[in-house]
PDB file of C-alpha atoms in Angstrom:
ATOM      1  CA  MET A   1     113.241 105.674  84.247  1.00 42.00           C
ATOM      2  CA  ALA A   2     110.812 104.145  81.827  1.00 46.00           C
ATOM      3  CA  GLY A   3     110.914 105.851  78.457  1.00 47.00           C
ATOM      4  CA  GLY A   4     113.557 108.381  79.478  1.00 48.00           C
ATOM      5  CA  SER A   5     116.784 109.187  77.741  1.00 47.00           C
ATOM      6  CA  VAL A   6     119.785 110.382  79.669  1.00 46.00           C
ATOM      7  CA  VAL A   7     121.531 113.166  77.806  1.00 43.00           C
ATOM      8  CA  ALA A   8     124.374 114.077  80.183  1.00 46.00           C
ATOM      9  CA  PHE A   9     125.882 112.972  83.466  1.00 49.00           C
ATOM     10  CA  GLU A  10     127.663 115.452  85.705  1.00 51.00           C
ATOM     11  CA  ASP A  11     129.038 115.731  89.222  1.00 52.00           C
ATOM     12  CA  TRP A  12     129.476 112.102  90.246  1.00 50.00           C
ATOM     13  CA  ASP A  13     129.396 112.026  94.050  1.00 54.00           C
ATOM     14  CA  PRO A  14     130.948 108.756  95.298  1.00 53.00           C
ATOM     15  CA  THR A  15     129.702 109.303  98.866  1.00 54.00           C
ATOM     16  CA  THR A  16     126.053 109.218  97.783  1.00 55.00           C
ATOM     17  CA  ALA A  17     126.573 107.306  94.530  1.00 53.00           C
ATOM     18  CA  ALA A  18     124.624 110.005  92.715  1.00 58.00           C
ATOM     19  CA  PHE A  19     124.838 111.675  89.338  1.00 57.00           C
ATOM     20  CA  ARG A  20     123.371 115.003  88.415  1.00 58.00           C
ATOM     21  CA  CYS A  21     121.911 114.368  85.001  1.00 59.00           C
ATOM     22  CA  VAL A  22     119.633 115.799  82.365  1.00 57.00           C
ATOM     23  CA  LEU A  23     116.767 113.410  81.806  1.00 56.00           C
ATOM     24  CA  ASP A  24     114.280 114.260  79.085  1.00 60.00           C
ATOM     25  CA  GLY A  25     115.330 117.911  79.289  1.00 59.00           C
ATOM     26  CA  ARG A  26     114.968 118.149  83.083  1.00 61.00           C
ATOM     27  CA  GLU A  27     117.790 118.234  85.585  1.00 61.00           C
ATOM     28  CA  SER A  28     117.489 115.246  87.889  1.00 60.00           C
ATOM     29  CA  LEU A  29     119.542 113.360  90.391  1.00 58.00           C
ATOM     30  CA  LEU A  30     120.155 109.715  89.659  1.00 56.00           C
ATOM     31  CA  SER A  31     121.222 107.781  92.724  1.00 59.00           C
ATOM     32  CA  GLY A  32     121.636 104.191  93.737  1.00 56.00           C
ATOM     33  CA  ARG A  33     124.005 101.286  93.700  1.00 55.00           C
ATOM     34  CA  GLY A  34     124.391  98.219  91.550  1.00 53.00           C
ATOM     35  CA  LYS A  35     121.547  97.867  89.063  1.00 56.00           C
ATOM     36  CA  GLU A  36     118.918  99.770  91.051  1.00 56.00           C
ATOM     37  CA  PHE A  37     118.831 103.525  90.593  1.00 55.00           C
ATOM     38  CA  THR A  38     116.313 106.154  91.590  1.00 55.00           C
ATOM     39  CA  VAL A  39     115.578 109.338  89.688  1.00 56.00           C
ATOM     40  CA  HIS A  40     114.945 112.356  91.891  1.00 55.00           C
ATOM     41  CA  ASP A  41     113.215 115.199  90.101  1.00 58.00           C
ATOM     42  CA  GLU A  42     114.170 117.677  92.833  1.00 60.00           C
ATOM     43  CA  PRO A  43     117.958 117.371  92.972  1.00 53.00           C
ATOM     44  CA  ASP A  44     118.356 120.501  95.083  1.00 57.00           C
ATOM     45  CA  ARG A  45     116.079 119.065  97.789  1.00 58.00           C
ATOM     46  CA  VAL A  46     117.923 115.755  97.647  1.00 54.00           C
ATOM     47  CA  GLN A  47     121.246 117.622  97.852  1.00 60.00           C
ATOM     48  CA  HIS A  48     119.871 119.636 100.783  1.00 62.00           C
ATOM     49  CA  ASP A  49     118.847 116.393 102.532  1.00 64.00           C
ATOM     50  CA  ASP A  50     122.296 114.921 101.840  1.00 69.00           C
ATOM     51  CA  ASP A  51     123.978 118.076 103.168  1.00 73.00           C
ATOM     52  CA  ARG A  52     121.755 118.058 106.250  1.00 75.00           C
ATOM     53  CA  GLY A  53     122.592 114.392 106.818  1.00 76.00           C
ATOM     54  CA  ARG A  54     126.307 115.132 106.521  1.00 79.00           C
ATOM     55  CA  LEU A  55     125.922 118.107 108.881  1.00 80.00           C
ATOM     56  CA  MET A  56     124.136 115.945 111.452  1.00 83.00           C
ATOM     57  CA  HIS A  57     126.899 113.348 111.116  1.00 82.00           C
ATOM     58  CA  LEU A  58     129.557 116.037 111.639  1.00 85.00           C
ATOM     59  CA  GLU A  59     127.676 117.408 114.643  1.00 87.00           C
ATOM     60  CA  GLY A  60     127.635 113.890 116.089  1.00 86.00           C
ATOM     61  CA  GLN A  61     131.369 113.587 115.526  1.00 88.00           C
ATOM     62  CA  ILE A  62     131.907 116.938 117.266  1.00 88.00           C
ATOM     63  CA  VAL A  63     129.942 115.723 120.297  1.00 88.00           C
ATOM     64  CA  VAL A  64     132.035 112.548 120.414  1.00 88.00           C
ATOM     65  CA  LEU A  65     135.260 114.566 120.131  1.00 89.00           C
ATOM     66  CA  GLN A  66     134.119 116.910 122.903  1.00 90.00           C
ATOM     67  CA  ARG A  67     133.463 113.895 125.135  1.00 89.00           C
ATOM     68  CA  CYS A  68     136.892 112.505 124.273  1.00 88.00           C
ATOM     69  CA  LEU A  69     138.497 115.831 125.168  1.00 89.00           C
ATOM     70  CA  ALA A  70     136.622 115.902 128.487  1.00 90.00           C
ATOM     71  CA  VAL A  71     137.801 112.364 129.272  1.00 90.00           C
ATOM     72  CA  ARG A  72     141.345 113.319 128.250  1.00 90.00           C
ATOM     73  CA  ASP A  73     141.262 116.359 130.539  1.00 89.00           C
ATOM     74  CA  GLU A  74     139.985 114.204 133.388  1.00 90.00           C
ATOM     75  CA  MET A  75     142.710 111.625 132.741  1.00 92.00           C
ATOM     76  CA  CYS A  76     145.337 114.389 132.711  1.00 90.00           C
ATOM     77  CA  ASP A  77     144.094 115.589 136.099  1.00 90.00           C
ATOM     78  CA  VAL A  78     144.260 112.043 137.470  1.00 91.00           C
ATOM     79  CA  LEU A  79     147.772 111.588 136.049  1.00 92.00           C
ATOM     80  CA  GLN A  80     148.944 114.899 137.498  1.00 93.00           C
ATOM     81  CA  ASP A  81     147.622 113.868 140.913  1.00 93.00           C
ATOM     82  CA  SER A  82     149.354 110.501 140.571  1.00 94.00           C
ATOM     83  CA  VAL A  83     152.627 112.154 139.551  1.00 94.00           C
ATOM     84  CA  GLY A  84     152.378 114.477 142.551  1.00 94.00           C
ATOM     85  CA  ARG A  85     151.818 111.551 144.916  1.00 95.00           C
ATOM     86  CA  LEU A  86     154.647 109.611 143.271  1.00 96.00           C
ATOM     87  CA  ALA A  87     156.989 112.600 143.636  1.00 96.00           C
ATOM     88  CA  GLY A  88     156.067 112.748 147.332  1.00 96.00           C
ATOM     89  CA  THR A  89     156.754 109.026 147.717  1.00 96.00           C
ATOM     90  CA  ILE A  90     160.119 109.362 145.958  1.00 96.00           C
ATOM     91  CA  ALA A  91     161.081 112.296 148.188  1.00 96.00           C
ATOM     92  CA  GLY A  92     160.114 110.248 151.264  1.00 96.00           C
ATOM     93  CA  LEU A  93     162.164 107.280 150.058  1.00 97.00           C
ATOM     94  CA  GLN A  94     165.144 109.536 149.333  1.00 97.00           C
ATOM     95  CA  ALA A  95     164.917 110.904 152.875  1.00 96.00           C
ATOM     96  CA  GLN A  96     164.821 107.349 154.266  1.00 97.00           C
ATOM     97  CA  VAL A  97     167.838 106.340 152.150  1.00 97.00           C
ATOM     98  CA  ALA A  98     169.756 109.404 153.390  1.00 95.00           C
ATOM     99  CA  ALA A  99     168.835 108.569 157.005  1.00 95.00           C
ATOM    100  CA  LEU A 100     169.963 104.963 156.522  1.00 95.00           C
ATOM    101  CA  GLU A 101     173.211 106.100 154.920  1.00 95.00           C
ATOM    102  CA  ASP A 102     173.816 108.452 157.886  1.00 94.00           C
ATOM    103  CA  ALA A 103     173.055 105.639 160.332  1.00 94.00           C
ATOM    104  CA  ILE A 104     175.460 103.281 158.533  1.00 94.00           C
ATOM    105  CA  ALA A 105     178.157 105.961 158.415  1.00 92.00           C
ATOM    106  CA  THR A 106     177.680 106.691 162.119  1.00 92.00           C
ATOM    107  CA  LYS A 107     177.828 102.988 162.967  1.00 90.00           C
ATOM    108  CA  ASP A 108     180.956 102.533 160.834  1.00 85.00           C
ATOM    109  CA  MET A 109     182.630 105.529 162.535  1.00 87.00           C
ATOM    110  CA  ALA A 110     181.747 104.124 165.939  1.00 85.00           C
ATOM    111  CA  ARG A 111     183.117 100.723 165.023  1.00 86.00           C
ATOM    112  CA  ASN A 112     186.342 102.195 163.594  1.00 84.00           C
ATOM    113  CA  SER A 113     186.938 104.368 166.635  1.00 79.00           C
ATOM    114  CA  HIS A 114     187.216 101.361 168.938  1.00 69.00           C
TER     115      HIS A 114
END
């Protein structure tokens, strides 16, 4: 930025820490953090690169979400199978309890009849 004068700052973008600015009559993009800034004389290209980077990041997030959904679907299938087996076990135990109750009732009736 040697010898340049900044006339106007516009469109502060906190995600890229960049300003669109007019520097010596030319639109530029000033980006950086702290005391070190870079002047980009092709702000549209820089914006395009930033947009492409954000798009790639979003595409990566979509892939991760799709994997999470696949794992969730698989877990749901496993849980449904487990619930089905558990329901079968409960039904079996209920049948055993009913058989035991019948056996106890029969034994009690036999004991009371004597």
